[in-house]
Short mmCIF file of C-alpha atoms in Angstrom, two decimals:
data_model
loop_
_atom_site.label_atom_id
_atom_site.label_comp_id
_atom_site.label_asym_id
_atom_site.label_seq_id
_atom_site.Cartn_x
_atom_site.Cartn_y
_atom_site.Cartn_z
CA MET A 17 67.93 77.20 29.24
CA ARG A 18 68.70 80.12 26.93
CA VAL A 19 71.54 82.46 27.96
CA TYR A 20 71.78 86.10 26.83
CA LYS A 21 74.86 88.29 27.01
CA ALA A 22 72.71 91.38 27.30
CA TYR A 23 69.13 92.32 26.62
CA GLY A 24 68.36 91.33 23.04
CA ILE A 25 71.96 90.23 22.37
CA GLY A 26 72.95 86.60 21.97
CA GLY A 27 70.63 83.90 23.11
CA GLU A 28 72.66 80.70 23.28
CA LEU A 29 70.63 77.62 24.14
CA VAL A 30 72.11 75.40 26.88
CA LYS A 31 70.70 71.89 27.03
CA ALA A 32 69.74 70.17 30.26
CA THR A 33 72.43 67.50 29.83
CA ASP A 34 75.11 70.17 29.53
CA MET A 35 73.82 71.89 32.65
CA THR A 36 74.13 68.74 34.76
CA ARG A 37 77.64 68.13 33.41
CA ILE A 38 78.71 71.69 34.24
CA SER A 39 77.17 71.62 37.73
CA ASN A 40 79.13 68.49 38.65
CA LYS A 41 82.45 70.23 37.86
CA LEU A 42 81.74 73.29 40.01
CA THR A 43 84.11 73.73 42.95
CA LEU A 44 83.79 75.81 46.12
CA PHE A 45 86.59 78.45 46.27
CA ASP A 46 85.51 80.23 49.49
CA SER A 47 86.16 77.97 52.48
CA ASN A 48 84.80 80.49 54.98
CA LEU A 49 81.21 79.79 53.98
CA THR A 50 79.40 77.74 56.61
CA PHE A 51 75.97 76.16 56.54
CA GLY A 52 74.06 75.96 59.77
CA ASP A 53 71.16 73.73 60.71
CA SER A 54 67.90 74.66 59.10
CA LYS A 55 65.43 76.22 61.48
CA ILE A 56 61.74 75.63 61.07
CA PRO A 57 59.94 78.94 61.30
CA GLU A 58 57.40 79.30 64.02
CA THR A 59 53.86 78.91 62.84
CA LYS A 60 51.87 81.97 63.79
CA PRO A 61 48.15 82.20 63.31
CA ALA A 62 47.10 84.45 60.52
CA SER A 63 45.33 87.72 61.14
CA ILE A 64 41.60 87.78 61.71
CA LYS A 65 41.02 89.46 58.37
CA THR A 66 42.81 86.76 56.37
CA LEU A 67 41.37 83.94 58.47
CA ARG A 68 37.86 84.77 57.34
CA TYR A 69 38.68 84.07 53.70
CA ASN A 70 41.54 81.51 53.59
CA ALA A 71 41.05 79.31 56.69
CA SER A 72 39.86 75.73 56.63
CA PHE A 73 40.62 74.36 60.16
CA PRO A 74 38.63 76.29 62.79
CA CYS A 75 39.29 76.00 66.49
CA PHE A 76 37.12 73.55 68.41
CA ASP A 77 36.39 76.08 71.15
CA PRO A 78 33.03 77.72 70.31
CA ASN A 79 34.21 81.07 71.73
CA CYS A 80 37.46 81.12 69.73
CA ILE A 81 37.43 82.72 66.28
CA LEU A 82 40.84 81.49 65.04
CA GLU A 83 41.09 79.27 61.99
CA PHE A 84 44.18 77.67 60.44
CA LYS A 85 45.23 76.49 57.02
CA LYS A 86 46.97 73.33 58.23
CA GLU A 87 46.03 70.69 60.74
CA ASP A 88 49.35 70.82 62.62
CA GLN A 89 48.82 74.52 63.24
CA LEU A 90 45.46 73.76 64.75
CA LEU A 91 46.92 71.03 66.98
CA LYS A 92 49.67 73.35 68.19
CA HIS A 93 47.11 76.03 68.96
CA LEU A 94 45.00 73.56 70.93
CA SER A 95 48.02 72.36 72.90
CA VAL A 96 48.97 75.93 73.85
CA GLY A 97 45.40 76.95 74.58
CA LYS A 98 45.66 80.63 73.70
CA HIS A 99 42.21 81.27 72.33
CA VAL A 100 41.07 84.51 70.79
CA VAL A 101 37.57 85.48 71.89
CA ASP A 102 35.31 87.52 69.63
CA ASP A 103 34.76 90.95 71.13
CA GLU A 104 33.55 94.27 69.84
CA LYS A 105 37.05 95.52 68.97
CA GLN A 106 37.56 92.75 66.43
CA ASP A 107 34.11 93.08 64.87
CA SER A 108 33.64 94.45 61.40
CA ILE A 109 31.36 97.36 60.56
CA ILE A 110 28.51 94.97 59.75
CA ASP A 111 28.89 93.15 63.09
CA THR A 112 28.99 96.45 64.97
CA SER A 113 25.83 97.66 63.23
CA LYS A 114 24.08 94.40 64.12
CA ARG A 115 25.06 94.78 67.78
CA LEU A 116 23.81 98.38 67.89
CA TRP A 117 20.52 97.43 66.21
CA SER A 118 19.96 94.56 68.65
CA ALA A 119 20.63 96.81 71.63
CA LYS A 120 18.27 99.46 70.26
CA CYS A 121 15.48 96.93 69.77
CA GLN A 122 15.92 95.58 73.29
CA ASP A 123 15.70 99.09 74.74
CA ILE A 124 12.44 99.71 72.90
CA ARG A 125 11.06 96.36 74.04
CA PHE A 126 11.87 96.80 77.74
CA ASN A 127 11.00 100.51 77.91
CA GLN A 128 7.55 99.99 76.39
CA PRO A 129 4.85 100.05 79.10
CA LEU A 130 2.94 96.81 79.42
CA LEU A 131 -0.84 96.71 79.48
CA SER A 132 -2.36 95.05 82.47
CA SER A 133 -4.37 91.92 81.88
CA VAL A 134 -7.39 93.44 83.63
CA GLY A 135 -7.47 96.44 81.33
CA PHE A 136 -7.00 94.23 78.29
CA GLU A 137 -9.97 92.05 79.28
CA GLU A 138 -12.12 95.13 79.89
CA SER A 139 -11.24 96.51 76.46
CA GLN A 140 -12.18 93.17 74.88
CA ASP A 141 -15.54 93.20 76.68
CA GLN A 142 -16.20 96.76 75.47
CA THR A 143 -15.46 95.83 71.87
CA LYS A 144 -17.77 92.83 72.12
CA THR A 145 -20.60 94.96 73.47
CA ASN A 146 -20.10 97.73 70.89
CA ILE A 147 -20.08 95.37 67.89
CA LYS A 148 -23.60 94.03 67.47
CA GLU A 149 -24.86 92.76 64.17
CA GLN A 150 -28.48 92.28 63.32
CA HIS A 151 -29.77 88.82 62.55
CA GLY A 152 -29.57 88.03 58.87
CA TYR A 153 -27.01 90.73 58.06
CA ALA A 154 -25.26 88.39 55.60
CA LEU A 155 -28.40 87.47 53.68
CA LYS A 156 -29.02 88.93 50.28
CA LYS A 157 -31.16 92.01 50.57
CA ARG A 158 -34.20 92.43 48.42
CA LYS A 159 -34.10 95.20 45.90
CA LYS A 160 -36.77 97.83 46.11
CA ALA A 161 -39.32 97.86 43.33
CA VAL A 162 -38.56 100.65 40.88
CA ARG A 163 -41.51 102.26 39.14
CA PHE A 164 -40.94 103.13 35.51
CA SER A 165 -41.77 106.62 34.35
CA PRO A 166 -44.74 107.01 31.95
CA LYS A 167 -42.34 108.01 29.17
CA VAL A 168 -40.39 104.75 29.57
CA LYS A 169 -43.59 102.69 29.71
CA ASP A 170 -44.95 104.28 26.54
CA TYR A 171 -41.63 103.75 24.74
CA LEU A 172 -41.49 100.05 25.67
CA ALA A 173 -45.17 99.53 24.86
CA VAL A 174 -44.66 100.93 21.34
CA LEU A 175 -41.73 98.58 20.74
CA PHE A 176 -43.69 95.61 22.08
CA ASN A 177 -46.75 96.32 19.93
CA ALA A 178 -44.55 96.85 16.87
CA GLY A 179 -42.99 93.44 17.45
CA GLU A 180 -46.40 91.80 17.85
CA LEU A 181 -47.68 93.36 14.64
CA SER A 182 -44.62 92.55 12.54
CA GLY A 183 -43.98 89.13 14.07
CA LYS A 184 -40.32 89.99 14.72
CA LYS A 185 -39.98 90.69 18.41
CA THR A 186 -37.34 93.11 19.60
CA SER A 187 -34.53 91.73 21.76
CA PRO A 188 -34.31 93.18 25.30
CA TYR A 189 -30.54 93.54 24.84
CA THR A 190 -31.11 95.71 21.78
CA VAL A 191 -33.72 97.83 23.55
CA SER A 192 -31.43 98.34 26.56
CA ASN A 193 -28.63 99.66 24.35
CA GLN A 194 -31.05 101.66 22.21
CA MET A 195 -32.44 103.53 25.23
CA ARG A 196 -28.98 104.94 25.95
CA ASN A 197 -28.68 106.45 22.48
CA GLU A 198 -32.22 107.69 21.81
CA ILE A 199 -32.49 111.44 21.12
CA ASP A 200 -35.43 113.74 20.47
CA SER A 201 -35.99 116.16 17.58
CA GLN A 202 -33.79 118.81 19.24
CA GLY A 203 -30.83 116.45 19.64
CA ASN A 204 -31.21 115.98 23.39
CA ARG A 205 -31.19 112.61 25.11
CA LEU A 206 -34.63 111.11 25.35
CA PHE A 207 -33.91 109.28 28.61
CA SER A 208 -31.74 110.29 31.53
CA PRO A 209 -29.25 107.78 33.00
CA SER A 210 -31.60 107.16 35.92
CA GLU A 211 -34.27 105.97 33.43
CA TRP A 212 -32.04 103.47 31.65
CA LEU A 213 -33.15 99.87 32.09
CA SER A 214 -31.28 96.59 32.00
CA HIS A 215 -32.27 93.75 29.70
CA GLN A 216 -33.74 91.84 32.68
CA GLN A 217 -36.08 94.73 33.51
CA ILE A 218 -37.14 95.09 29.89
CA ARG A 219 -37.75 91.35 29.60
CA SER A 220 -39.98 91.40 32.71
CA PHE A 221 -41.92 94.36 31.36
CA PHE A 222 -42.49 92.63 28.03
CA GLY A 223 -43.65 89.55 29.95
CA ASN A 224 -46.26 91.58 31.82
CA LEU A 225 -47.53 93.06 28.57
CA CYS A 226 -47.77 89.61 27.02
CA ILE A 227 -49.82 88.28 29.96
CA LYS A 228 -52.16 91.23 29.75
CA LYS A 229 -52.59 90.64 26.05
CA GLN A 230 -53.45 86.97 26.63
CA LYS A 231 -56.06 87.92 29.22
CA VAL A 232 -57.61 90.40 26.82
CA GLU A 233 -57.71 87.81 24.05
CA LYS A 234 -59.43 85.29 26.33
CA SER A 235 -62.13 87.75 27.35
CA LYS A 236 -62.74 89.02 23.81
CA ASN A 237 -62.53 87.71 20.27
CA PRO A 238 -58.92 87.29 19.08
CA SER A 239 -57.84 90.45 17.32
CA VAL A 240 -54.85 92.73 17.17
CA GLU A 241 -55.19 95.43 19.82
CA VAL A 242 -52.94 97.99 21.38
CA VAL A 243 -52.06 96.89 24.88
CA LYS A 244 -52.93 99.34 27.62
CA ILE A 245 -50.49 99.71 30.51
CA GLU A 246 -52.03 99.01 33.90
CA ASN A 247 -50.57 98.57 37.35
CA ASP A 248 -52.32 95.30 38.27
CA GLN A 249 -50.87 92.22 39.93
CA GLU A 250 -50.29 89.24 37.60
CA ASP A 251 -50.06 85.59 38.37
CA ASP A 252 -46.47 84.40 39.04
CA GLU A 253 -46.81 81.11 37.18
CA ASP A 254 -48.10 82.76 34.01
CA LEU A 255 -45.32 85.33 34.24
CA GLN A 256 -42.65 82.64 34.47
CA ASN A 257 -44.07 80.78 31.50
CA VAL A 258 -44.15 83.91 29.41
CA LEU A 259 -40.63 84.85 30.43
CA SER A 260 -39.28 81.44 29.45
CA HIS A 261 -41.10 81.75 26.13
CA LEU A 262 -39.57 85.18 25.54
CA ILE A 263 -36.10 83.92 26.40
CA ALA A 264 -36.45 81.06 23.93
CA ASN A 265 -37.63 83.43 21.20
CA GLU A 266 -34.78 85.78 21.98
CA HIS A 267 -32.19 83.02 21.60
CA ASN A 268 -33.77 81.93 18.34
CA ASN A 269 -33.65 85.47 16.98
CA VAL A 270 -29.99 85.84 17.96
CA LEU A 271 -29.10 82.53 16.29
CA SER A 272 -30.99 83.48 13.14
CA GLU A 273 -29.17 86.82 12.98
CA ILE A 274 -25.81 85.05 13.35
CA VAL A 275 -26.68 82.56 10.60
CA THR A 276 -27.83 85.28 8.22
CA GLY A 277 -24.67 87.28 8.94
CA LEU A 278 -22.46 84.30 8.16
CA THR A 279 -24.31 83.36 4.97
CA ASN A 280 -24.28 86.92 3.65
#
């Protein structure tokens, strides 16, 4: 222990052995001093606020909210039997808000008029009678046949004949994109959006022209002719064969374009 005469003055170090030697030589000069028996302070339960954070021994009574730090305090509380019941006065703001919300919900629940079972069944019967679906409503509906305008037919026929003459057939994908960008001599669009065709429609049209050309070649000597557009019914099997042939040629043309692009 270091002893100072005043703040910042001195600072003599007293060893522990010297302290024990000095304490043994101390004498009591005042004989009037008396020492009574030590009294154990009564153990009182802590407040509700501190019990919520520092307690570890709760009361066994489910209605009592007291908790104690030591086991002997809990045993003494149980022997006395003075339990503290949780009521609204001891609730926190959160507990009070929960109680008010629960009471409000119960009022809404009990004050709400109940529907009679008879009226509920009648309403169900009415909904069943009102909702009537036709048979086959989930089946895929057939698309209506769209007639191409003469301008579109002439445009596609020119492209088809040019491909037959040159030997390099035009891809339906290319024609579909080209139709959206075609303009006339005045700079206006050649086709309106309603006249634009998909590549499937163009492929089917080219297939019809190819079948007509084959029929003409069978009836006459083989020669290069301009195909006339007619609204006749063609055989389905021939159309499928021609379509598969066109698809194969289209894939071959795409592959050849990719190869040439990579090599160049």
